[in-house]
Amino acid sequence: MPSSAREEWLEGLSPTLASFRELVMTRGRELYRDLPWRRTRDPYAIWISEVMLQQTQVARVDGRWQHWLKRFPSVEDLAQAQSADVLDEWQGMGYNRRALSLHRAAAMIAEGGGNFPQDQKSLVLLPGVGPATAAGIRAFAFDLPGVYLETNVRSVFLHELFPGVEGVGDRELVPLVRASCPPDDSDPADDPRSWYYALLDLGAHLKKTLPNPSRRSATHTRQSRFEGSHRQKRAALVRILLAHRGRGDGTVDLDTLTEELSKLETDKGRNEISRQDVETILTELAGEGFCYKVGNNWRA
């Protein structure tokens, strides 16, 4: 975009939004975090970081992201991997569905020639890629504008532009996020990539120093209890299946699965789980691609 067009964009911002942008960029430079995934423009590596960072602390992702890229260095490597290997590498990150979505999306990209899509519409067609993840990939890999509205970004807008207001909907935030994002990368100090890094870092700072502003969002929901839940039992069963891959032919019978899952439950002070309940969970998992049946046995 010519500099004149960028100047028109800046002039078109409301005084409030212009002051907001100046504050965010100043504070963002002060609070900048030199995170490993910020040192690359590789859309594949950035995509993996974006998915890992969903509802997960940065400290937990730092290290796991690097290990993932050593095991699956490219989108083609991920596409060619066994789903069980992808699940194995994902263990400890939570939400196993995300690992399978990554695997399926990688296969789609590889089948399309291996070129990572840049436009929003193509990105959101990939399994597990929503509007925010797509906008993050566009901003951080390609320096393209978009509405990157995730929890830290949302926190900054709520804190600065909606102080004390409860139940603010994304319908109110999206136009502001869109308007405030630079339209191009003609200014290296104020491009989409730098702008969203500044928002992320300021948002992370606010959440550490204040009551989390994002709780005033209409989209905020309290996460349901994991321990003892059906979701927890599913995750435990996936781990058990993965552990048996290196034993014999890698399959395991229903009675052994029931015994091992029941032991995990009783060790936590909960009741044993029935054979029927384990079979029900296995059927669910098989329907979603986490495991499959081999004769009378099961395998990840």
PDB file of C-alpha atoms in Angstrom:
ATOM      1  CA  MET A   1       0.000   0.000   0.000  1.00  0.00           C
ATOM      2  CA  PRO A   2       1.392   3.458  -0.889  1.00  0.00           C
ATOM      3  CA  SER A   3       2.392   5.626   2.062  1.00  0.00           C
ATOM      4  CA  SER A   4      -0.399   8.055   1.196  1.00  0.00           C
ATOM      5  CA  ALA A   5      -2.989   5.303   1.658  1.00  0.00           C
ATOM      6  CA  ARG A   6      -1.478   4.364   5.005  1.00  0.00           C
ATOM      7  CA  GLU A   7      -1.614   7.999   6.060  1.00  0.00           C
ATOM      8  CA  GLU A   8      -5.287   8.087   5.085  1.00  0.00           C
ATOM      9  CA  TRP A   9      -5.898   5.033   7.257  1.00  0.00           C
ATOM     10  CA  LEU A  10      -4.223   6.679  10.239  1.00  0.00           C
ATOM     11  CA  GLU A  11      -6.114   9.907   9.689  1.00  0.00           C
ATOM     12  CA  GLY A  12      -9.363   7.979   9.469  1.00  0.00           C
ATOM     13  CA  LEU A  13      -8.994   6.507  12.962  1.00  0.00           C
ATOM     14  CA  SER A  14     -10.995   8.129  15.726  1.00  0.00           C
ATOM     15  CA  PRO A  15      -8.949  10.095  18.289  1.00  0.00           C
ATOM     16  CA  THR A  16      -9.722   7.435  20.890  1.00  0.00           C
ATOM     17  CA  LEU A  17      -8.538   4.591  18.683  1.00  0.00           C
ATOM     18  CA  ALA A  18      -5.450   6.544  17.581  1.00  0.00           C
ATOM     19  CA  SER A  19      -4.491   7.178  21.233  1.00  0.00           C
ATOM     20  CA  PHE A  20      -5.178   3.538  22.039  1.00  0.00           C
ATOM     21  CA  ARG A  21      -2.837   2.382  19.279  1.00  0.00           C
ATOM     22  CA  GLU A  22      -0.077   4.707  20.456  1.00  0.00           C
ATOM     23  CA  LEU A  23      -0.382   3.391  24.014  1.00  0.00           C
ATOM     24  CA  VAL A  24      -0.358  -0.257  22.891  1.00  0.00           C
ATOM     25  CA  MET A  25       2.704   0.158  20.681  1.00  0.00           C
ATOM     26  CA  THR A  26       4.616   2.007  23.414  1.00  0.00           C
ATOM     27  CA  ARG A  27       3.757  -0.535  26.113  1.00  0.00           C
ATOM     28  CA  GLY A  28       4.281  -3.408  23.687  1.00  0.00           C
ATOM     29  CA  ARG A  29       7.862  -2.346  23.025  1.00  0.00           C
ATOM     30  CA  GLU A  30       8.489  -2.175  26.780  1.00  0.00           C
ATOM     31  CA  LEU A  31       6.928  -5.582  27.468  1.00  0.00           C
ATOM     32  CA  TYR A  32       8.146  -7.450  24.371  1.00  0.00           C
ATOM     33  CA  ARG A  33       8.723 -11.175  24.931  1.00  0.00           C
ATOM     34  CA  ASP A  34      11.437 -12.768  22.785  1.00  0.00           C
ATOM     35  CA  LEU A  35       9.631 -16.079  22.280  1.00  0.00           C
ATOM     36  CA  PRO A  36      11.147 -18.749  19.994  1.00  0.00           C
ATOM     37  CA  TRP A  37       8.209 -18.868  17.562  1.00  0.00           C
ATOM     38  CA  ARG A  38       8.632 -15.130  17.004  1.00  0.00           C
ATOM     39  CA  ARG A  39      12.017 -15.754  15.391  1.00  0.00           C
ATOM     40  CA  THR A  40      10.545 -17.470  12.344  1.00  0.00           C
ATOM     41  CA  ARG A  41       8.297 -16.613   9.418  1.00  0.00           C
ATOM     42  CA  ASP A  42       7.637 -20.268   8.611  1.00  0.00           C
ATOM     43  CA  PRO A  43       3.824 -20.565   8.473  1.00  0.00           C
ATOM     44  CA  TYR A  44       3.955 -24.229   9.485  1.00  0.00           C
ATOM     45  CA  ALA A  45       5.981 -23.511  12.638  1.00  0.00           C
ATOM     46  CA  ILE A  46       3.788 -20.519  13.482  1.00  0.00           C
ATOM     47  CA  TRP A  47       0.627 -22.587  12.955  1.00  0.00           C
ATOM     48  CA  ILE A  48       1.886 -25.211  15.423  1.00  0.00           C
ATOM     49  CA  SER A  49       2.667 -22.522  17.995  1.00  0.00           C
ATOM     50  CA  GLU A  50      -0.772 -20.938  17.583  1.00  0.00           C
ATOM     51  CA  VAL A  51      -2.541 -24.251  18.197  1.00  0.00           C
ATOM     52  CA  MET A  52      -0.311 -25.152  21.145  1.00  0.00           C
ATOM     53  CA  LEU A  53      -0.877 -21.764  22.772  1.00  0.00           C
ATOM     54  CA  GLN A  54      -4.661 -22.135  22.805  1.00  0.00           C
ATOM     55  CA  GLN A  55      -5.678 -22.244  26.497  1.00  0.00           C
ATOM     56  CA  THR A  56      -2.091 -23.175  27.381  1.00  0.00           C
ATOM     57  CA  GLN A  57       0.561 -21.157  29.208  1.00  0.00           C
ATOM     58  CA  VAL A  58       3.551 -19.907  27.229  1.00  0.00           C
ATOM     59  CA  ALA A  59       6.036 -21.586  29.596  1.00  0.00           C
ATOM     60  CA  ARG A  60       4.446 -24.948  28.875  1.00  0.00           C
ATOM     61  CA  VAL A  61       4.654 -24.497  25.101  1.00  0.00           C
ATOM     62  CA  ASP A  62       8.285 -23.325  25.118  1.00  0.00           C
ATOM     63  CA  GLY A  63      10.192 -26.568  24.735  1.00  0.00           C
ATOM     64  CA  ARG A  64       7.286 -28.649  23.490  1.00  0.00           C
ATOM     65  CA  TRP A  65       7.094 -26.546  20.325  1.00  0.00           C
ATOM     66  CA  GLN A  66      10.797 -27.091  19.594  1.00  0.00           C
ATOM     67  CA  HIS A  67      10.508 -30.838  20.251  1.00  0.00           C
ATOM     68  CA  TRP A  68       7.514 -31.103  17.930  1.00  0.00           C
ATOM     69  CA  LEU A  69       9.436 -29.415  15.102  1.00  0.00           C
ATOM     70  CA  LYS A  70      12.367 -31.801  15.574  1.00  0.00           C
ATOM     71  CA  ARG A  71      10.023 -34.763  15.227  1.00  0.00           C
ATOM     72  CA  PHE A  72       7.865 -33.271  12.445  1.00  0.00           C
ATOM     73  CA  PRO A  73      10.054 -30.565  10.797  1.00  0.00           C
ATOM     74  CA  SER A  74       7.641 -29.732   7.982  1.00  0.00           C
ATOM     75  CA  VAL A  75       4.004 -29.960   7.039  1.00  0.00           C
ATOM     76  CA  GLU A  76       4.912 -32.876   4.741  1.00  0.00           C
ATOM     77  CA  ASP A  77       6.564 -34.736   7.628  1.00  0.00           C
ATOM     78  CA  LEU A  78       3.474 -34.233   9.758  1.00  0.00           C
ATOM     79  CA  ALA A  79       1.179 -35.371   6.959  1.00  0.00           C
ATOM     80  CA  GLN A  80       3.162 -38.582   6.456  1.00  0.00           C
ATOM     81  CA  ALA A  81       3.331 -39.451  10.170  1.00  0.00           C
ATOM     82  CA  GLN A  82       1.179 -42.084  11.813  1.00  0.00           C
ATOM     83  CA  SER A  83      -1.721 -40.575  13.754  1.00  0.00           C
ATOM     84  CA  ALA A  84      -0.580 -42.483  16.857  1.00  0.00           C
ATOM     85  CA  ASP A  85       2.852 -40.827  16.621  1.00  0.00           C
ATOM     86  CA  VAL A  86       1.188 -37.413  16.368  1.00  0.00           C
ATOM     87  CA  LEU A  87      -0.952 -38.183  19.423  1.00  0.00           C
ATOM     88  CA  ASP A  88       2.096 -39.448  21.278  1.00  0.00           C
ATOM     89  CA  GLU A  89       3.981 -36.206  20.667  1.00  0.00           C
ATOM     90  CA  TRP A  90       0.951 -34.181  21.768  1.00  0.00           C
ATOM     91  CA  GLN A  91       0.569 -35.886  25.156  1.00  0.00           C
ATOM     92  CA  GLY A  92       0.554 -33.410  28.027  1.00  0.00           C
ATOM     93  CA  MET A  93      -0.757 -30.562  25.889  1.00  0.00           C
ATOM     94  CA  GLY A  94      -4.431 -31.368  26.463  1.00  0.00           C
ATOM     95  CA  TYR A  95      -7.314 -31.537  23.985  1.00  0.00           C
ATOM     96  CA  ASN A  96      -6.139 -34.520  21.920  1.00  0.00           C
ATOM     97  CA  ARG A  97      -8.561 -33.566  19.153  1.00  0.00           C
ATOM     98  CA  ARG A  98      -6.216 -30.708  18.291  1.00  0.00           C
ATOM     99  CA  ALA A  99      -3.446 -33.165  17.446  1.00  0.00           C
ATOM    100  CA  LEU A 100      -5.672 -35.107  15.059  1.00  0.00           C
ATOM    101  CA  SER A 101      -6.876 -31.845  13.507  1.00  0.00           C
ATOM    102  CA  LEU A 102      -3.265 -30.802  12.924  1.00  0.00           C
ATOM    103  CA  HIS A 103      -2.594 -34.166  11.290  1.00  0.00           C
ATOM    104  CA  ARG A 104      -5.635 -33.937   9.004  1.00  0.00           C
ATOM    105  CA  ALA A 105      -4.934 -30.326   8.088  1.00  0.00           C
ATOM    106  CA  ALA A 106      -1.314 -31.187   7.248  1.00  0.00           C
ATOM    107  CA  ALA A 107      -2.550 -33.935   4.929  1.00  0.00           C
ATOM    108  CA  MET A 108      -4.835 -31.442   3.161  1.00  0.00           C
ATOM    109  CA  ILE A 109      -1.978 -28.958   2.700  1.00  0.00           C
ATOM    110  CA  ALA A 110       0.388 -31.677   1.465  1.00  0.00           C
ATOM    111  CA  GLU A 111      -2.218 -32.960  -0.991  1.00  0.00           C
ATOM    112  CA  GLY A 112      -2.549 -29.411  -2.301  1.00  0.00           C
ATOM    113  CA  GLY A 113       1.146 -29.244  -3.145  1.00  0.00           C
ATOM    114  CA  GLY A 114       2.536 -28.311   0.261  1.00  0.00           C
ATOM    115  CA  ASN A 115       2.046 -24.560  -0.100  1.00  0.00           C
ATOM    116  CA  PHE A 116       0.600 -23.066   3.048  1.00  0.00           C
ATOM    117  CA  PRO A 117      -2.529 -21.005   2.283  1.00  0.00           C
ATOM    118  CA  GLN A 118      -2.419 -17.285   3.025  1.00  0.00           C
ATOM    119  CA  ASP A 119      -6.000 -16.121   2.612  1.00  0.00           C
ATOM    120  CA  GLN A 120      -8.461 -16.292   5.491  1.00  0.00           C
ATOM    121  CA  LYS A 121     -11.096 -18.326   3.642  1.00  0.00           C
ATOM    122  CA  SER A 122      -8.659 -21.094   2.707  1.00  0.00           C
ATOM    123  CA  LEU A 123      -7.148 -21.229   6.188  1.00  0.00           C
ATOM    124  CA  VAL A 124     -10.467 -21.662   8.010  1.00  0.00           C
ATOM    125  CA  LEU A 125     -11.264 -24.617   5.759  1.00  0.00           C
ATOM    126  CA  LEU A 126      -8.453 -26.533   7.458  1.00  0.00           C
ATOM    127  CA  PRO A 127      -9.535 -28.790  10.350  1.00  0.00           C
ATOM    128  CA  GLY A 128      -9.130 -27.055  13.699  1.00  0.00           C
ATOM    129  CA  VAL A 129      -8.332 -23.630  12.218  1.00  0.00           C
ATOM    130  CA  GLY A 130     -10.807 -20.998  13.332  1.00  0.00           C
ATOM    131  CA  PRO A 131     -10.893 -17.287  12.459  1.00  0.00           C
ATOM    132  CA  ALA A 132      -8.461 -16.277  15.232  1.00  0.00           C
ATOM    133  CA  THR A 133      -5.892 -18.958  14.384  1.00  0.00           C
ATOM    134  CA  ALA A 134      -6.138 -18.063  10.702  1.00  0.00           C
ATOM    135  CA  ALA A 135      -5.638 -14.370  11.478  1.00  0.00           C
ATOM    136  CA  GLY A 136      -2.637 -15.215  13.667  1.00  0.00           C
ATOM    137  CA  ILE A 137      -1.006 -17.220  10.881  1.00  0.00           C
ATOM    138  CA  ARG A 138      -1.654 -14.412   8.404  1.00  0.00           C
ATOM    139  CA  ALA A 139      -0.207 -11.746  10.717  1.00  0.00           C
ATOM    140  CA  PHE A 140       2.829 -13.582  12.069  1.00  0.00           C
ATOM    141  CA  ALA A 141       3.875 -15.538   8.977  1.00  0.00           C
ATOM    142  CA  PHE A 142       2.807 -13.214   6.162  1.00  0.00           C
ATOM    143  CA  ASP A 143       2.374  -9.776   7.807  1.00  0.00           C
ATOM    144  CA  LEU A 144      -1.193  -9.589   6.537  1.00  0.00           C
ATOM    145  CA  PRO A 145      -3.986  -7.745   8.348  1.00  0.00           C
ATOM    146  CA  GLY A 146      -6.954  -9.444   9.960  1.00  0.00           C
ATOM    147  CA  VAL A 147      -9.054  -9.758  13.089  1.00  0.00           C
ATOM    148  CA  TYR A 148      -6.879 -11.667  15.537  1.00  0.00           C
ATOM    149  CA  LEU A 149      -9.168 -11.780  18.564  1.00  0.00           C
ATOM    150  CA  GLU A 150      -7.867 -14.119  21.254  1.00  0.00           C
ATOM    151  CA  THR A 151      -7.896 -13.817  25.037  1.00  0.00           C
ATOM    152  CA  ASN A 152      -4.882 -11.501  25.505  1.00  0.00           C
ATOM    153  CA  VAL A 153      -5.936  -9.235  22.653  1.00  0.00           C
ATOM    154  CA  ARG A 154      -9.476  -9.185  24.002  1.00  0.00           C
ATOM    155  CA  SER A 155      -8.138  -8.249  27.459  1.00  0.00           C
ATOM    156  CA  VAL A 156      -6.386  -5.143  26.148  1.00  0.00           C
ATOM    157  CA  PHE A 157      -9.419  -3.848  24.259  1.00  0.00           C
ATOM    158  CA  LEU A 158     -11.696  -4.465  27.242  1.00  0.00           C
ATOM    159  CA  HIS A 159      -9.309  -2.857  29.735  1.00  0.00           C
ATOM    160  CA  GLU A 160      -8.543   0.240  27.692  1.00  0.00           C
ATOM    161  CA  LEU A 161     -11.740   0.874  25.729  1.00  0.00           C
ATOM    162  CA  PHE A 162     -14.460  -0.691  27.918  1.00  0.00           C
ATOM    163  CA  PRO A 163     -13.326  -0.027  31.526  1.00  0.00           C
ATOM    164  CA  GLY A 164     -15.761  -1.496  34.039  1.00  0.00           C
ATOM    165  CA  VAL A 165     -18.235  -2.662  31.380  1.00  0.00           C
ATOM    166  CA  GLU A 166     -19.533  -6.229  31.808  1.00  0.00           C
ATOM    167  CA  GLY A 167     -20.668  -8.630  29.107  1.00  0.00           C
ATOM    168  CA  VAL A 168     -18.936  -6.942  26.162  1.00  0.00           C
ATOM    169  CA  GLY A 169     -19.612  -8.986  23.042  1.00  0.00           C
ATOM    170  CA  ASP A 170     -17.188  -9.706  20.237  1.00  0.00           C
ATOM    171  CA  ARG A 171     -19.634  -7.951  17.921  1.00  0.00           C
ATOM    172  CA  GLU A 172     -18.539  -4.729  19.635  1.00  0.00           C
ATOM    173  CA  LEU A 173     -14.844  -5.633  19.608  1.00  0.00           C
ATOM    174  CA  VAL A 174     -14.384  -6.961  16.067  1.00  0.00           C
ATOM    175  CA  PRO A 175     -14.822  -3.582  14.285  1.00  0.00           C
ATOM    176  CA  LEU A 176     -12.291  -2.011  16.659  1.00  0.00           C
ATOM    177  CA  VAL A 177      -9.790  -4.840  16.193  1.00  0.00           C
ATOM    178  CA  ARG A 178     -10.173  -4.617  12.426  1.00  0.00           C
ATOM    179  CA  ALA A 179      -9.855  -0.831  12.326  1.00  0.00           C
ATOM    180  CA  SER A 180      -6.796  -0.716  14.581  1.00  0.00           C
ATOM    181  CA  CYS A 181      -4.769  -3.339  12.689  1.00  0.00           C
ATOM    182  CA  PRO A 182      -2.254  -1.831  10.236  1.00  0.00           C
ATOM    183  CA  PRO A 183      -3.294  -2.543   6.637  1.00  0.00           C
ATOM    184  CA  ASP A 184       0.164  -3.635   5.486  1.00  0.00           C
ATOM    185  CA  ASP A 185       3.848  -3.993   6.379  1.00  0.00           C
ATOM    186  CA  SER A 186       5.052  -0.693   4.895  1.00  0.00           C
ATOM    187  CA  ASP A 187       6.172   0.412   8.369  1.00  0.00           C
ATOM    188  CA  PRO A 188       8.376  -2.329   9.914  1.00  0.00           C
ATOM    189  CA  ALA A 189       7.824  -0.842  13.375  1.00  0.00           C
ATOM    190  CA  ASP A 190       4.045  -0.848  13.014  1.00  0.00           C
ATOM    191  CA  ASP A 191       2.892  -3.720  10.822  1.00  0.00           C
ATOM    192  CA  PRO A 192       0.269  -6.427  11.554  1.00  0.00           C
ATOM    193  CA  ARG A 193       2.901  -8.719  13.072  1.00  0.00           C
ATOM    194  CA  SER A 194       4.336  -6.053  15.406  1.00  0.00           C
ATOM    195  CA  TRP A 195       0.877  -4.744  16.289  1.00  0.00           C
ATOM    196  CA  TYR A 196      -0.459  -8.092  17.451  1.00  0.00           C
ATOM    197  CA  TYR A 197       2.744  -8.939  19.321  1.00  0.00           C
ATOM    198  CA  ALA A 198       2.286  -5.672  21.215  1.00  0.00           C
ATOM    199  CA  LEU A 199      -1.317  -6.533  22.026  1.00  0.00           C
ATOM    200  CA  LEU A 200      -0.390 -10.042  23.155  1.00  0.00           C
ATOM    201  CA  ASP A 201       2.393  -8.835  25.435  1.00  0.00           C
ATOM    202  CA  LEU A 202       0.357  -6.054  26.980  1.00  0.00           C
ATOM    203  CA  GLY A 203      -2.578  -8.440  27.443  1.00  0.00           C
ATOM    204  CA  ALA A 204      -0.369 -11.009  29.168  1.00  0.00           C
ATOM    205  CA  HIS A 205       0.943  -8.260  31.461  1.00  0.00           C
ATOM    206  CA  LEU A 206      -2.564  -7.067  32.339  1.00  0.00           C
ATOM    207  CA  LYS A 207      -3.679 -10.586  33.234  1.00  0.00           C
ATOM    208  CA  LYS A 208      -0.712 -10.946  35.585  1.00  0.00           C
ATOM    209  CA  THR A 209      -1.170  -7.598  37.310  1.00  0.00           C
ATOM    210  CA  LEU A 210      -4.961  -7.119  37.327  1.00  0.00           C
ATOM    211  CA  PRO A 211      -8.097  -9.222  37.651  1.00  0.00           C
ATOM    212  CA  ASN A 212      -8.319 -10.816  34.222  1.00  0.00           C
ATOM    213  CA  PRO A 213     -10.089  -8.223  32.009  1.00  0.00           C
ATOM    214  CA  SER A 214     -11.256 -10.931  29.580  1.00  0.00           C
ATOM    215  CA  ARG A 215     -13.682 -12.153  32.242  1.00  0.00           C
ATOM    216  CA  ARG A 216     -15.818  -9.158  31.340  1.00  0.00           C
ATOM    217  CA  SER A 217     -16.270 -10.536  27.840  1.00  0.00           C
ATOM    218  CA  ALA A 218     -19.624 -12.024  26.889  1.00  0.00           C
ATOM    219  CA  THR A 219     -17.688 -14.994  25.487  1.00  0.00           C
ATOM    220  CA  HIS A 220     -15.961 -15.800  28.791  1.00  0.00           C
ATOM    221  CA  THR A 221     -16.847 -19.208  30.209  1.00  0.00           C
ATOM    222  CA  ARG A 222     -15.416 -20.993  33.216  1.00  0.00           C
ATOM    223  CA  GLN A 223     -13.656 -24.192  32.166  1.00  0.00           C
ATOM    224  CA  SER A 224     -15.404 -27.315  33.423  1.00  0.00           C
ATOM    225  CA  ARG A 225     -13.680 -29.561  35.944  1.00  0.00           C
ATOM    226  CA  PHE A 226     -11.276 -31.974  34.226  1.00  0.00           C
ATOM    227  CA  GLU A 227     -10.337 -34.422  36.978  1.00  0.00           C
ATOM    228  CA  GLY A 228     -12.919 -37.190  37.247  1.00  0.00           C
ATOM    229  CA  SER A 229     -14.714 -36.053  34.093  1.00  0.00           C
ATOM    230  CA  HIS A 230     -15.548 -38.118  31.035  1.00  0.00           C
ATOM    231  CA  ARG A 231     -12.954 -36.074  29.145  1.00  0.00           C
ATOM    232  CA  GLN A 232     -10.287 -37.039  31.670  1.00  0.00           C
ATOM    233  CA  LYS A 233     -11.110 -40.749  31.285  1.00  0.00           C
ATOM    234  CA  ARG A 234     -10.910 -40.454  27.511  1.00  0.00           C
ATOM    235  CA  ALA A 235      -7.488 -38.798  27.732  1.00  0.00           C
ATOM    236  CA  ALA A 236      -6.241 -41.454  30.169  1.00  0.00           C
ATOM    237  CA  LEU A 237      -7.426 -44.244  27.886  1.00  0.00           C
ATOM    238  CA  VAL A 238      -5.599 -42.679  24.935  1.00  0.00           C
ATOM    239  CA  ARG A 239      -2.393 -42.609  27.005  1.00  0.00           C
ATOM    240  CA  ILE A 240      -2.842 -46.269  27.947  1.00  0.00           C
ATOM    241  CA  LEU A 241      -3.350 -47.253  24.308  1.00  0.00           C
ATOM    242  CA  LEU A 242      -0.244 -45.311  23.275  1.00  0.00           C
ATOM    243  CA  ALA A 243       1.804 -46.990  26.025  1.00  0.00           C
ATOM    244  CA  HIS A 244       0.914 -50.429  24.617  1.00  0.00           C
ATOM    245  CA  ARG A 245       2.186 -49.596  21.123  1.00  0.00           C
ATOM    246  CA  GLY A 246       5.680 -50.733  22.047  1.00  0.00           C
ATOM    247  CA  ARG A 247       4.521 -54.049  23.477  1.00  0.00           C
ATOM    248  CA  GLY A 248       4.074 -57.085  21.262  1.00  0.00           C
ATOM    249  CA  ASP A 249       1.873 -56.272  18.287  1.00  0.00           C
ATOM    250  CA  GLY A 250       0.777 -53.013  19.893  1.00  0.00           C
ATOM    251  CA  THR A 251      -2.774 -54.158  20.578  1.00  0.00           C
ATOM    252  CA  VAL A 252      -4.415 -54.537  23.971  1.00  0.00           C
ATOM    253  CA  ASP A 253      -7.568 -56.359  25.060  1.00  0.00           C
ATOM    254  CA  LEU A 254     -10.591 -54.784  26.701  1.00  0.00           C
ATOM    255  CA  ASP A 255     -10.053 -56.473  30.078  1.00  0.00           C
ATOM    256  CA  THR A 256      -6.505 -55.105  30.349  1.00  0.00           C
ATOM    257  CA  LEU A 257      -7.665 -51.620  29.382  1.00  0.00           C
ATOM    258  CA  THR A 258     -10.421 -51.779  31.992  1.00  0.00           C
ATOM    259  CA  GLU A 259      -7.979 -52.945  34.657  1.00  0.00           C
ATOM    260  CA  GLU A 260      -5.398 -50.260  33.889  1.00  0.00           C
ATOM    261  CA  LEU A 261      -7.909 -47.426  33.649  1.00  0.00           C
ATOM    262  CA  SER A 262      -9.624 -48.575  36.864  1.00  0.00           C
ATOM    263  CA  LYS A 263      -6.278 -48.547  38.657  1.00  0.00           C
ATOM    264  CA  LEU A 264      -5.683 -44.965  37.575  1.00  0.00           C
ATOM    265  CA  GLU A 265      -9.129 -44.060  38.862  1.00  0.00           C
ATOM    266  CA  THR A 266      -8.784 -45.802  42.237  1.00  0.00           C
ATOM    267  CA  ASP A 267      -5.293 -44.341  42.732  1.00  0.00           C
ATOM    268  CA  LYS A 268      -7.012 -40.939  42.584  1.00  0.00           C
ATOM    269  CA  GLY A 269      -9.641 -42.016  45.104  1.00  0.00           C
ATOM    270  CA  ARG A 270     -12.361 -42.551  42.520  1.00  0.00           C
ATOM    271  CA  ASN A 271     -14.459 -45.634  41.744  1.00  0.00           C
ATOM    272  CA  GLU A 272     -13.381 -48.352  39.333  1.00  0.00           C
ATOM    273  CA  ILE A 273     -14.731 -48.040  35.811  1.00  0.00           C
ATOM    274  CA  SER A 274     -16.812 -50.840  34.315  1.00  0.00           C
ATOM    275  CA  ARG A 275     -15.861 -52.898  31.295  1.00  0.00           C
ATOM    276  CA  GLN A 276     -18.946 -51.609  29.507  1.00  0.00           C
ATOM    277  CA  ASP A 277     -18.036 -47.982  30.172  1.00  0.00           C
ATOM    278  CA  VAL A 278     -14.510 -48.555  28.848  1.00  0.00           C
ATOM    279  CA  GLU A 279     -15.915 -50.139  25.700  1.00  0.00           C
ATOM    280  CA  THR A 280     -18.249 -47.176  25.238  1.00  0.00           C
ATOM    281  CA  ILE A 281     -15.334 -44.747  25.485  1.00  0.00           C
ATOM    282  CA  LEU A 282     -13.274 -46.849  23.066  1.00  0.00           C
ATOM    283  CA  THR A 283     -16.122 -46.790  20.555  1.00  0.00           C
ATOM    284  CA  GLU A 284     -16.274 -42.986  20.873  1.00  0.00           C
ATOM    285  CA  LEU A 285     -12.529 -42.679  20.402  1.00  0.00           C
ATOM    286  CA  ALA A 286     -12.534 -45.021  17.413  1.00  0.00           C
ATOM    287  CA  GLY A 287     -15.274 -42.965  15.770  1.00  0.00           C
ATOM    288  CA  GLU A 288     -13.085 -39.880  16.083  1.00  0.00           C
ATOM    289  CA  GLY A 289      -9.920 -41.544  14.772  1.00  0.00           C
ATOM    290  CA  PHE A 290      -8.028 -41.965  18.048  1.00  0.00           C
ATOM    291  CA  CYS A 291      -7.889 -45.763  17.922  1.00  0.00           C
ATOM    292  CA  TYR A 292      -9.205 -48.773  16.023  1.00  0.00           C
ATOM    293  CA  LYS A 293     -10.188 -52.354  16.709  1.00  0.00           C
ATOM    294  CA  VAL A 294      -8.025 -55.309  15.661  1.00  0.00           C
ATOM    295  CA  GLY A 295     -10.005 -58.493  16.113  1.00  0.00           C
ATOM    296  CA  ASN A 296     -11.058 -58.412  19.761  1.00  0.00           C
ATOM    297  CA  ASN A 297      -8.255 -56.019  20.724  1.00  0.00           C
ATOM    298  CA  TRP A 298      -7.676 -52.290  20.439  1.00  0.00           C
ATOM    299  CA  ARG A 299      -4.787 -50.218  19.116  1.00  0.00           C
ATOM    300  CA  ALA A 300      -3.929 -46.499  19.025  1.00  0.00           C
TER     301      ALA A 300
END
